[in-house]
Short mmCIF file of C-alpha atoms in Angstrom, two decimals:
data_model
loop_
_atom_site.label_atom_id
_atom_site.label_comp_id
_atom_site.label_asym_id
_atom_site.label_seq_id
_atom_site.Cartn_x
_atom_site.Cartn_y
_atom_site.Cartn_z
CA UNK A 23 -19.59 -33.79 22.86
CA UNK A 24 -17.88 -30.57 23.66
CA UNK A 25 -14.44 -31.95 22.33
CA UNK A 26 -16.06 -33.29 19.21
CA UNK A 27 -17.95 -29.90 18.63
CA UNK A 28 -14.45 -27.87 19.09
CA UNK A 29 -12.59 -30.20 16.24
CA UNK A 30 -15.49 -29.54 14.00
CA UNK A 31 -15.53 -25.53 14.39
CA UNK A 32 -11.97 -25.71 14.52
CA UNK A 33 -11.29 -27.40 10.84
CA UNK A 34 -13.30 -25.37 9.27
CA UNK A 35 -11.06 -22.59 10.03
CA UNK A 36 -8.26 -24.23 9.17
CA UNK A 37 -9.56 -24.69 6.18
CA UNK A 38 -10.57 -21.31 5.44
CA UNK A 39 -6.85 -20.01 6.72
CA UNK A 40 -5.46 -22.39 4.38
CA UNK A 41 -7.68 -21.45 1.48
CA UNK A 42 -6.90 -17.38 2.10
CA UNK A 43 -3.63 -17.50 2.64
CA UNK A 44 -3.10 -19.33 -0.19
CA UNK A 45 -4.90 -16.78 -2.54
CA UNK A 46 -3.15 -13.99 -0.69
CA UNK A 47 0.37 -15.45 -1.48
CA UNK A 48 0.73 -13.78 -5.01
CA UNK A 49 -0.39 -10.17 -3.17
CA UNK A 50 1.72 -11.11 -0.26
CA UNK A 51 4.72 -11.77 -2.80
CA UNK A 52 4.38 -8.74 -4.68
CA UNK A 53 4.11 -6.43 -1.27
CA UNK A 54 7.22 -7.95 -0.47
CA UNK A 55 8.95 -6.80 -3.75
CA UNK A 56 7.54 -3.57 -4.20
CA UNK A 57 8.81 -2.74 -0.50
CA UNK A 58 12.17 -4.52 -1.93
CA UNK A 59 12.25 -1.93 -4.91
CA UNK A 60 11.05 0.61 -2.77
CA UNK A 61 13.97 0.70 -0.75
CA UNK A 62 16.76 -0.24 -2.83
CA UNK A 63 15.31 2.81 -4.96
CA UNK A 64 15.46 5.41 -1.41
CA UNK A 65 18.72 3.58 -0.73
CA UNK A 66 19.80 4.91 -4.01
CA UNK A 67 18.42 8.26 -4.28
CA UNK A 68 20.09 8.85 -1.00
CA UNK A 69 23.38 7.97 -2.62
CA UNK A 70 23.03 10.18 -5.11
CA UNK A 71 21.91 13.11 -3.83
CA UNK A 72 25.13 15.13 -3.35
CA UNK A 73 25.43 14.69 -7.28
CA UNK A 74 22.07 15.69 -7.81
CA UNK A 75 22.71 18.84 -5.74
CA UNK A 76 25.92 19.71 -7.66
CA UNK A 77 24.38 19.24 -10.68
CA UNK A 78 21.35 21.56 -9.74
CA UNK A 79 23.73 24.11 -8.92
CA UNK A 80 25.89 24.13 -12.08
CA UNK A 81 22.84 24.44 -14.42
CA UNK A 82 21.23 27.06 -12.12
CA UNK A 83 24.79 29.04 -12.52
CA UNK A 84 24.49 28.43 -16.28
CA UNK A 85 20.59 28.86 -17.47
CA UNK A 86 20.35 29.08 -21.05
CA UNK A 87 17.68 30.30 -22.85
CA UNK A 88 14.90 28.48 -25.57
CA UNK A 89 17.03 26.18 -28.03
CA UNK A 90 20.15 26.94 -27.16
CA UNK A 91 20.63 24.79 -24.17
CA UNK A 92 24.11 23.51 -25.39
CA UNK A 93 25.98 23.53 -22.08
CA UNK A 94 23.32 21.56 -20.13
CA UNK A 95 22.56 19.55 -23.10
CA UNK A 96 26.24 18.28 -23.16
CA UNK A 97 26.29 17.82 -19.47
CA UNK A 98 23.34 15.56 -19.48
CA UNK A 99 24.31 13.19 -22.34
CA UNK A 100 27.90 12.82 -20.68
CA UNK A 101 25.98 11.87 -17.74
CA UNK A 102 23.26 9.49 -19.35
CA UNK A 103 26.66 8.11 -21.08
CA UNK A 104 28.77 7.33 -18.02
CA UNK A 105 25.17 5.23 -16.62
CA UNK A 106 25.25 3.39 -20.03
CA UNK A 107 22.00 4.29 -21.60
CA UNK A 108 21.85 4.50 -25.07
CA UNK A 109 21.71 8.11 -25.60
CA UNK A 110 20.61 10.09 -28.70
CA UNK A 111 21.48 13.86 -29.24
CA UNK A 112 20.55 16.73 -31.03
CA UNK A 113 16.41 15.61 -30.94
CA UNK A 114 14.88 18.94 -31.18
CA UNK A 115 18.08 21.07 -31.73
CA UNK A 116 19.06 20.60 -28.29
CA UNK A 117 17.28 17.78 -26.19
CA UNK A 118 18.40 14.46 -25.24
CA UNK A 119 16.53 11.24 -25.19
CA UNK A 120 18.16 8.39 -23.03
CA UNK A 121 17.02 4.58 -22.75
CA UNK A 122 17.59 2.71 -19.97
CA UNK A 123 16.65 -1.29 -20.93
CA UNK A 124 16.08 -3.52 -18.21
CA UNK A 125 17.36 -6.76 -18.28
CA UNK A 126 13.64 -8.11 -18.75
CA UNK A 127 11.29 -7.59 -21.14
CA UNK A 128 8.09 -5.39 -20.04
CA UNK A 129 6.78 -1.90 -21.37
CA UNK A 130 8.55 1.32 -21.63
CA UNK A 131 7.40 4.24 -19.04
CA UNK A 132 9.20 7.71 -19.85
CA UNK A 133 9.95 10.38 -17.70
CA UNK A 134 10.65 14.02 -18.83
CA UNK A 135 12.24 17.27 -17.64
CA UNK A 136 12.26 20.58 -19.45
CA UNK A 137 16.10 22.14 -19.48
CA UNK A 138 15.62 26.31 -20.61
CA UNK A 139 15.86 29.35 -18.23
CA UNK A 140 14.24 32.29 -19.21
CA UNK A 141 15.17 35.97 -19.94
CA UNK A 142 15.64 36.88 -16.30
CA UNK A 143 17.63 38.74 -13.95
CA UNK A 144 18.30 36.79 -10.82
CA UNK A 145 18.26 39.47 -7.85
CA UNK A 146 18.32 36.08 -5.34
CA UNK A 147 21.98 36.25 -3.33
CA UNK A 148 23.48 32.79 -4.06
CA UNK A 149 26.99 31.24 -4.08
CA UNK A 150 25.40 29.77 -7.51
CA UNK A 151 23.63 32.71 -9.12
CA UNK A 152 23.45 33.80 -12.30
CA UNK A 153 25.18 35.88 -13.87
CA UNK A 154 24.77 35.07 -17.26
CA UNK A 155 23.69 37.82 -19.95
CA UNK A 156 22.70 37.27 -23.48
CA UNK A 157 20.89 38.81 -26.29
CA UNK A 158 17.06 38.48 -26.52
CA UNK A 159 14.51 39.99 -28.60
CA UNK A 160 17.21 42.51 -29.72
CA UNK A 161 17.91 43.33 -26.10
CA UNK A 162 20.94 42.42 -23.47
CA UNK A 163 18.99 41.04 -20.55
CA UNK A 164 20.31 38.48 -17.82
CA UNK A 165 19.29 34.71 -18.33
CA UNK A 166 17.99 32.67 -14.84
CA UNK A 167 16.22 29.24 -13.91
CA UNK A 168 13.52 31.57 -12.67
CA UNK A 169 11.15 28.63 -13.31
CA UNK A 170 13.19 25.86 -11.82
CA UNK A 171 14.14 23.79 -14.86
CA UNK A 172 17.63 23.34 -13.56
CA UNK A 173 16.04 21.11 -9.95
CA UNK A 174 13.96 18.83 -12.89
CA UNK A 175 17.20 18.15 -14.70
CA UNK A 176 18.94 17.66 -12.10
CA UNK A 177 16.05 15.42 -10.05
CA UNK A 178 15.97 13.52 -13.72
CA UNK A 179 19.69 12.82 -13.95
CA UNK A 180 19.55 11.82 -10.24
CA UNK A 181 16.20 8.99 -11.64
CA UNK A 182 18.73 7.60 -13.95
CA UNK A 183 21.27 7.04 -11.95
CA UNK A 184 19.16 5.40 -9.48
CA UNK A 185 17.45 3.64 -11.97
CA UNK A 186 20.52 2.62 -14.20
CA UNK A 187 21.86 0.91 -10.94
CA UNK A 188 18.64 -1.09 -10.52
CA UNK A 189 18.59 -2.55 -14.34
CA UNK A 190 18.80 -6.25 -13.67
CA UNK A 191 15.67 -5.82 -11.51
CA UNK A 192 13.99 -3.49 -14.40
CA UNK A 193 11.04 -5.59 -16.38
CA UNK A 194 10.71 -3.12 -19.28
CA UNK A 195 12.11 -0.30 -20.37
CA UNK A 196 12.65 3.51 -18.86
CA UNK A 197 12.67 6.33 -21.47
CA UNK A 198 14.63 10.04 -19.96
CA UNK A 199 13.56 13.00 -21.94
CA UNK A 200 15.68 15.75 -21.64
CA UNK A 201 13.40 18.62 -23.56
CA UNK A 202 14.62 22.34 -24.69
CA UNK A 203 12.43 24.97 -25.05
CA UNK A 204 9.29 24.42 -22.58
CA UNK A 205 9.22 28.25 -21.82
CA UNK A 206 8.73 29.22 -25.66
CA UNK A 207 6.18 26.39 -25.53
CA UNK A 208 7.61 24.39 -28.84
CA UNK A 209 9.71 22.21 -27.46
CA UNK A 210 7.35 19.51 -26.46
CA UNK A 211 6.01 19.44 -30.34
CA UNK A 212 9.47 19.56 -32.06
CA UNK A 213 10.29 16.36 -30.03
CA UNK A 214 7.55 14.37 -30.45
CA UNK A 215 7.78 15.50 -34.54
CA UNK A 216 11.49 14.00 -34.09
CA UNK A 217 10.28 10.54 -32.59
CA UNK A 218 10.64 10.92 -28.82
CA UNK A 219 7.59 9.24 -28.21
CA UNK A 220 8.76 6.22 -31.24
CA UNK A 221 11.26 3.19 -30.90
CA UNK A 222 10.50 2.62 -28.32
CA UNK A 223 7.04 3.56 -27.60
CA UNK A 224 5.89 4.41 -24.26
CA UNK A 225 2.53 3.52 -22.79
CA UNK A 226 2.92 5.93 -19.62
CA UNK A 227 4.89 9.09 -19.22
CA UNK A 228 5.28 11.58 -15.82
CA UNK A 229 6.33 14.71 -15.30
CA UNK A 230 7.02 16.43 -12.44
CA UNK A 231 7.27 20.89 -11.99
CA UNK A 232 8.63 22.61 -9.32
CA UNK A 233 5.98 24.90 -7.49
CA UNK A 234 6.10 27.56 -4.48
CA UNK A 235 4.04 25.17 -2.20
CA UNK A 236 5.05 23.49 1.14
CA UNK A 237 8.29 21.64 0.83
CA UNK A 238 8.42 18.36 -0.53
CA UNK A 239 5.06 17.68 -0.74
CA UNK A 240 3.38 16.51 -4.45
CA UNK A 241 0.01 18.20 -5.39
CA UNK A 242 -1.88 16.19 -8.57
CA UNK A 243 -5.24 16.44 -9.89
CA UNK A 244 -6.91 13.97 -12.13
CA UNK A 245 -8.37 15.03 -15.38
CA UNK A 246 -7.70 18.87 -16.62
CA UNK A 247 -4.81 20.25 -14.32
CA UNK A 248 -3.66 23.09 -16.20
CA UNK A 249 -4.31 25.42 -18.21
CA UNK A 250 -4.15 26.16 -22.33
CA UNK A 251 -2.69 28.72 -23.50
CA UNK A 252 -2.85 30.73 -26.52
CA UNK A 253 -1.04 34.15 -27.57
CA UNK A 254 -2.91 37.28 -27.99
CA UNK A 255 -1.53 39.94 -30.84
CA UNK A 256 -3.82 42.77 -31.88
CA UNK A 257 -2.40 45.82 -33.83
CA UNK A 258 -5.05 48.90 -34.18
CA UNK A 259 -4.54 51.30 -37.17
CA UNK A 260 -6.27 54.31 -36.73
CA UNK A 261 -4.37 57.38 -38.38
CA UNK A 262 -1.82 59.75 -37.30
CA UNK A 263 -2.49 63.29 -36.57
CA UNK A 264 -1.46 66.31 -34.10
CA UNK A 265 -2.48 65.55 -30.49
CA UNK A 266 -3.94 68.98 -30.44
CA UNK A 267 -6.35 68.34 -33.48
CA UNK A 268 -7.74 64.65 -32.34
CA UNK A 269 -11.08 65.10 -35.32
CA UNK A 270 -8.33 65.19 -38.13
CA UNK A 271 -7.37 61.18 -37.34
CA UNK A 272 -8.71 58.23 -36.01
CA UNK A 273 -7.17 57.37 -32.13
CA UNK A 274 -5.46 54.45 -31.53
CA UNK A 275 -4.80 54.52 -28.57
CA UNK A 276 -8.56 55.69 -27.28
CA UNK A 277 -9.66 52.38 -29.07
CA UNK A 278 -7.08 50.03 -27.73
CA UNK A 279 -7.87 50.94 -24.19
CA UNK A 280 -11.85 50.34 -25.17
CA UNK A 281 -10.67 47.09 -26.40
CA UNK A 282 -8.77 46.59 -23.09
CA UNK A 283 -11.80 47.23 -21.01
CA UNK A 284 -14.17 45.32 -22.99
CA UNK A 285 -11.97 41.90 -23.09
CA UNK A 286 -12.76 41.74 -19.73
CA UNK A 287 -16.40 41.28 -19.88
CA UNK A 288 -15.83 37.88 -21.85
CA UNK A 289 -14.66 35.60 -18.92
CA UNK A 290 -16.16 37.79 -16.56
CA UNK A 291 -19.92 38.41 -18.08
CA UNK A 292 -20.09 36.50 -21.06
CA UNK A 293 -18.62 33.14 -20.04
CA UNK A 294 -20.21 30.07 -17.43
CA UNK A 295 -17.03 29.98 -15.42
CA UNK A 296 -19.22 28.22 -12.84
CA UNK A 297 -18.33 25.37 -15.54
CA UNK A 298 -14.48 26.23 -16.51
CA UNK A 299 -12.34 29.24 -15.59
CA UNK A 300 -10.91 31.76 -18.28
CA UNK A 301 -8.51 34.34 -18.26
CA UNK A 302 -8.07 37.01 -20.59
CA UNK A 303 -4.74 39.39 -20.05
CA UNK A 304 -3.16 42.12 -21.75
CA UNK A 305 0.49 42.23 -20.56
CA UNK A 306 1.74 44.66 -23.29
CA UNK A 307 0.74 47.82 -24.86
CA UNK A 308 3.24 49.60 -27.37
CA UNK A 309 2.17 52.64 -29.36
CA UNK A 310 3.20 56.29 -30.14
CA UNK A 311 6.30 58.61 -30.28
CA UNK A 312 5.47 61.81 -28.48
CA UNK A 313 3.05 63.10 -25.84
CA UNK A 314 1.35 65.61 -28.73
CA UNK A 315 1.19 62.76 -31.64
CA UNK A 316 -2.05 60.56 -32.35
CA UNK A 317 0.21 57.31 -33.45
CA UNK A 318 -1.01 55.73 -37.10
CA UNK A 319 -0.65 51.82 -34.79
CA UNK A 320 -0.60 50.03 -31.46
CA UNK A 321 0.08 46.65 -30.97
CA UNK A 322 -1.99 44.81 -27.57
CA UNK A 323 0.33 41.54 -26.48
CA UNK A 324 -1.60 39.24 -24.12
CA UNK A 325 -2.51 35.82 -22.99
CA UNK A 326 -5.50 33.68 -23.11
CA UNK A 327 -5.68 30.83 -20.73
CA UNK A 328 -8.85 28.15 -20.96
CA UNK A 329 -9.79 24.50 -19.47
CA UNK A 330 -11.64 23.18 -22.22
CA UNK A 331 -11.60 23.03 -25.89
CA UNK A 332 -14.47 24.19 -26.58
CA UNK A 333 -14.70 27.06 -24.37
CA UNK A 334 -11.51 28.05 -25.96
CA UNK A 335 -12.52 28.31 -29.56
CA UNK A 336 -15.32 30.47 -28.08
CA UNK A 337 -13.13 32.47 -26.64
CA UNK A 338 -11.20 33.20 -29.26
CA UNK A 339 -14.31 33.74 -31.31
CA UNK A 340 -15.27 36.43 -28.88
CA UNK A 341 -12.34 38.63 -28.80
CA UNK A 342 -12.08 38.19 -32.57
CA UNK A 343 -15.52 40.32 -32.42
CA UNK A 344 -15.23 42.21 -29.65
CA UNK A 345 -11.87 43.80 -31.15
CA UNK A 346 -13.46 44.47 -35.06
CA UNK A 347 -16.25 45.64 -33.93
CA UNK A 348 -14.66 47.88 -31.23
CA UNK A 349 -12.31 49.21 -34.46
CA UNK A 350 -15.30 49.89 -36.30
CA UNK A 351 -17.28 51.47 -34.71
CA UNK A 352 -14.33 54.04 -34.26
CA UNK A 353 -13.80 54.01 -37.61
CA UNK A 354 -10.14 52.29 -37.40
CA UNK A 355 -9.48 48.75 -38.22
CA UNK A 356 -8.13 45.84 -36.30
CA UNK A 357 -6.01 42.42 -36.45
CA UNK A 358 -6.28 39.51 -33.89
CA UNK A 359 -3.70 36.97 -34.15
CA UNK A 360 -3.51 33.78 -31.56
CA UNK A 361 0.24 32.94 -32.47
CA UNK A 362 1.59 29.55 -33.17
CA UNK A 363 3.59 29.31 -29.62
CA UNK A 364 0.61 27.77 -27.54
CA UNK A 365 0.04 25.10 -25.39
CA UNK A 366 -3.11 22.73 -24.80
CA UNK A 367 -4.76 21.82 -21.64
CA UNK A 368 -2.70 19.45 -19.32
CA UNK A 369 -4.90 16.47 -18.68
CA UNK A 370 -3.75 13.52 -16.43
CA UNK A 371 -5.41 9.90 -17.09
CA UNK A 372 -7.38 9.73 -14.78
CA UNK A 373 -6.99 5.64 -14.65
CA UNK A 374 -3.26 6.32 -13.85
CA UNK A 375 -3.31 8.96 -11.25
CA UNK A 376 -5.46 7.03 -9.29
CA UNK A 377 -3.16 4.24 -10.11
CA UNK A 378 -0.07 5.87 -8.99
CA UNK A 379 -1.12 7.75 -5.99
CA UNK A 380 -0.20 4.87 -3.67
CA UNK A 381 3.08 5.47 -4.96
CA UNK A 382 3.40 9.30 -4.59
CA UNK A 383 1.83 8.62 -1.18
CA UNK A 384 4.57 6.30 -0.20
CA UNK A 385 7.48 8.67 -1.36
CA UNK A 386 5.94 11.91 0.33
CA UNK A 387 3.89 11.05 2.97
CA UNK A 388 0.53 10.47 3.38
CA UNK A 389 -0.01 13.85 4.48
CA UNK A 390 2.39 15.33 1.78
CA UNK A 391 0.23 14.75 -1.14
CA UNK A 392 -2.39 17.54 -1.91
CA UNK A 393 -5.58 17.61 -3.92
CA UNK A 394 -4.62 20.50 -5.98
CA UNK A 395 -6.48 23.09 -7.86
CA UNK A 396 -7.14 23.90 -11.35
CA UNK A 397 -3.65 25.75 -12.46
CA UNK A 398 -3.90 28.93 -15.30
CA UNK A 399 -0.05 28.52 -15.88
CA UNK A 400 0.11 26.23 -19.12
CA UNK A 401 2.82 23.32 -20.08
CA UNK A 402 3.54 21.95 -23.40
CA UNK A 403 3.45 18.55 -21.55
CA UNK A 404 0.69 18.63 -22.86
CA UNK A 405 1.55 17.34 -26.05
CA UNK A 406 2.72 13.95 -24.83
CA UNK A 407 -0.89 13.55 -22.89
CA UNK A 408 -2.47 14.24 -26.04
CA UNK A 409 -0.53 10.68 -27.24
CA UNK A 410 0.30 8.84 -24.35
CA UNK A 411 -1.50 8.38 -20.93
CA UNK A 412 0.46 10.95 -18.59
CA UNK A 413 0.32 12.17 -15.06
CA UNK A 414 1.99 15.34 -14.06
CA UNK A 415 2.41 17.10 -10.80
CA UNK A 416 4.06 19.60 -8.89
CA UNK A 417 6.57 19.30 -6.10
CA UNK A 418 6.70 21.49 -3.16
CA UNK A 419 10.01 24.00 -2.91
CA UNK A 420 8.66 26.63 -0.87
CA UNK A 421 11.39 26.73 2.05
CA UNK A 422 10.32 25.19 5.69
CA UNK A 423 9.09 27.97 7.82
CA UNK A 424 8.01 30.47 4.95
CA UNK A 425 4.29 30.75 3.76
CA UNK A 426 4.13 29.26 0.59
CA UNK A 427 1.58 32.09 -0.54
CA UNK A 428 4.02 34.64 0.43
CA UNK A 429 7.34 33.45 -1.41
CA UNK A 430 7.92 34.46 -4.56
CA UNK A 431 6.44 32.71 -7.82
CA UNK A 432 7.96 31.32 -10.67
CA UNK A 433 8.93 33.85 -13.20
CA UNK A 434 10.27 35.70 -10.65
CA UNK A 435 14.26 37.52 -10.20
CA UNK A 436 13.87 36.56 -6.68
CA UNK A 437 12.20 32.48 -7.45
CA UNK A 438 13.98 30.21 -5.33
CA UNK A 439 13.55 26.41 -4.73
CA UNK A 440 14.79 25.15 -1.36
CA UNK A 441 16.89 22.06 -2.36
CA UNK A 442 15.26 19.81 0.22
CA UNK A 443 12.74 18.92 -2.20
CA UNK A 444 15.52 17.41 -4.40
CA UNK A 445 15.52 13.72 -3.13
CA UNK A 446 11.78 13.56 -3.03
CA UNK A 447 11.67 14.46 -6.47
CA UNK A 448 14.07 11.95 -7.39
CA UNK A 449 12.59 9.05 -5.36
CA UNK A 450 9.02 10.21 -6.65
CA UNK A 451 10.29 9.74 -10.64
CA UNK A 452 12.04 6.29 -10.01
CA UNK A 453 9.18 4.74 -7.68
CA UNK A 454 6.65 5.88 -10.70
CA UNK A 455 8.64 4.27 -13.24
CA UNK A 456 8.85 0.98 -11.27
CA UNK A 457 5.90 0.77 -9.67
CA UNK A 458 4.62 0.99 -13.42
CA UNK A 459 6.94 -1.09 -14.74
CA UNK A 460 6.03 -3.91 -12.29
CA UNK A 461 2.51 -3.53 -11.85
CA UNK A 462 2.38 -4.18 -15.42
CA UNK A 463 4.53 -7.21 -15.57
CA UNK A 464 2.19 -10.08 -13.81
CA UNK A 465 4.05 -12.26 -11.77
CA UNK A 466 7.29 -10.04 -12.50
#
């Protein structure tokens, strides 16, 4: 009895092994090649890296400003060349576009860096610094990667080569987008006017940003991540007079600093920013000639940074009134313009972050990948989310040992991104891309 009782408990289970293991082969099988993929592409990136780093350093030593990033254009398609993408030039003035096709057919995933520095003078000590000068806005100033363009270049090129030497194994197509002119924030648009996003189309595109947080770790956020951002140009004509006899004019300058004051109330009184923060900033004020004249003008330059449409053609509504009816009441006029430079909000799919955070989870760490915050700084990546599902995210480059909240931001002389973050980066871009690529390929 016993003996029969065992054979009949036992086949069951048999059974049941049999039966699982047989619907677990086709996960089993794919585990096996993403891990495959997975380290042929760390394999890879580790190869690379010493190029990666010397191409970091050459752009950093040679930043170039909005639209005329010739030098790094040139050393990018020579690059994309020697890998054997097709490559197009030109796209945008001065971005590159390369395609990598793999040798099976599948969907097309693009990944894109932005390549300008900005009107900065570097003040970090560097065998690689800076020391480039050029004419902006009618001035001589020095020109730096102060925002860490020349790392995303360099982390791209570094994806392609990886990637490039992985092609028989590729089941679709990989799309590099090398994009002028993020920092002027009309880059992204000029592109996508040109066809970047066209023949081939992409269904996915990532993005990755350099950012003062712990080194190599990757912060995302699903949904809005950052912020819009729209120019802020307001010119108050009052009219001149003699500083000593302020009743014979009308003040400028006493009604651009109400106007100052009373922008503030709108995100900070007038707005729910329980629901969605704002920011209202004037950065610039430029009026007058001498100490003892009322000036006939001056000109307010600011910023305007909002999460949500709507909440940002409120704003704008807002300050539109605010400033006329400031003016008017003083008996000057006033003139709000928004600008055409401007970016919308950054939203990642939310159905592809969570998709893809397995992957950035792998490459960084489990620990290494951060829940971040909502982020005021804008990006005209922006544009291709408005087109084609996108995740971006930043990448840690605060150096080991430093407090993150203490070392200087981007935008700054003294910005510096610790180059340990470069083969994360790189491994980060190429595992999205084929994680994509074969997660959408069933059976591939």
């Amino acid at each position: 009895m016993y003996r029969t009782d065992r054979r009949c408990v036992v086949l069951p289970r048999l059974v049941v092994l049999a039966v699982l293991s047989a619907g677990c082969l086709p996960a089993l099988r794919a585990q096996s090649r993403f891990a495959t993929l997975a380290a042929e592409i760390d394999r890879r990136a580790a190869a690379a890296l010493p190029r990666v780093v010397a191409w970091r350093r050459d752009i950093h030593q040679h930043p170039e400003l909005s639209f005329a990033e010739v030098r790094t254009a040139k050393l990018v398609a020579d690059q994309l060349t020697a890998l054997g993408l097709e490559v197009r030039t030109g796209v945008a003035r001065t971005g590159v576009v390369g395609v990598l096709r793999g040798a099976r057919s599948g969907p097309v995933v693009a990944l894109r860096a932005g390549m300008d520095g900005l009107p900065v003078t570097e003040l970090v000590d560097l065998p690689f610094k800076s020391t480039v000068r050029t004419q902006y806005n009618g001035q001589e100033v020095g020109v730096m990667h102060a925002c860490g363009h020349d790392n995303h270049v360099a982390i791209l090129l570094g994806t392609a080569e990886v990637l490039a030497g992985m092609r028989e194994r590729l089941p679709g197509t990989v799309k590099f987008i090398f994009q002028p002119a993020e920092e002027s924030v009309s880059g992204a648009q000029l592109m996508i006017t040109e066809g970047v996003l066209e023949d081939p189309a992409p269904q996915a595109i990532f993005g990755l940003h350099v950012w003062p947080a712990p080194l190599g770790t990757i912060s995302y956020r699903a949904g809005p991540f950052m912020a819009a951002s729209d120019g802020l140009n307001i010119v108050v004509r009052g009219r001149q007079t003699h500083g000593a006899l302020p009743w014979g004019g009308v003040d400028p300058i006493v009604v651009a600093s109400q106007i100052v004051l009373a922008l503030q109330t709108i995100p900070s009184r007038q707005l729910d920013v329980t629901r969605a923060p704002a920011i209202v900033t004037v950065g610039m004020i430029r009026g007058g000639t001498r100490g003892n004249i009322i000036p006939d003008s001056v000109i307010l330059e600011g910023t305007v940074r909002t999460f949500d449409e709507g909440m940002r053609a409120d704003v704008k509504q807002r300050i539109r009134r605010t400033v006329e009816q400031i003016a008017q009441s003083a008996g000057a006029t006033a003139v709000v313009d928004f600008g055409t430079a401007n970016a919308p909000v950054a939203i990642n799919d939310s159905a592809l972050t969570e998709q893809v955070l397995p992957t950035l989870r792998r490459v960084a760490g489990p620990d290494k990948v951060l829940l971040a915050g909502l982020s005021m700084p804008s990006e005209d990546f922006a544009y291709y989310q408005q087109r084609v599902p996108g995740v971006f995210f930043f990448l840690g480059v605060a150096p080991d040992g430093q407090d993150p909240r203490t070392v200087a931001p981007n935008h700054s002389p003294y910005f510096f991104a610790d180059e340990g973050a470069l083969p994360v980066g790189v491994r980060a871009l190429a595992s999205l891309a084929v994680d994509y690529l074969t997660s959408a390929v069933p059976g591939r």
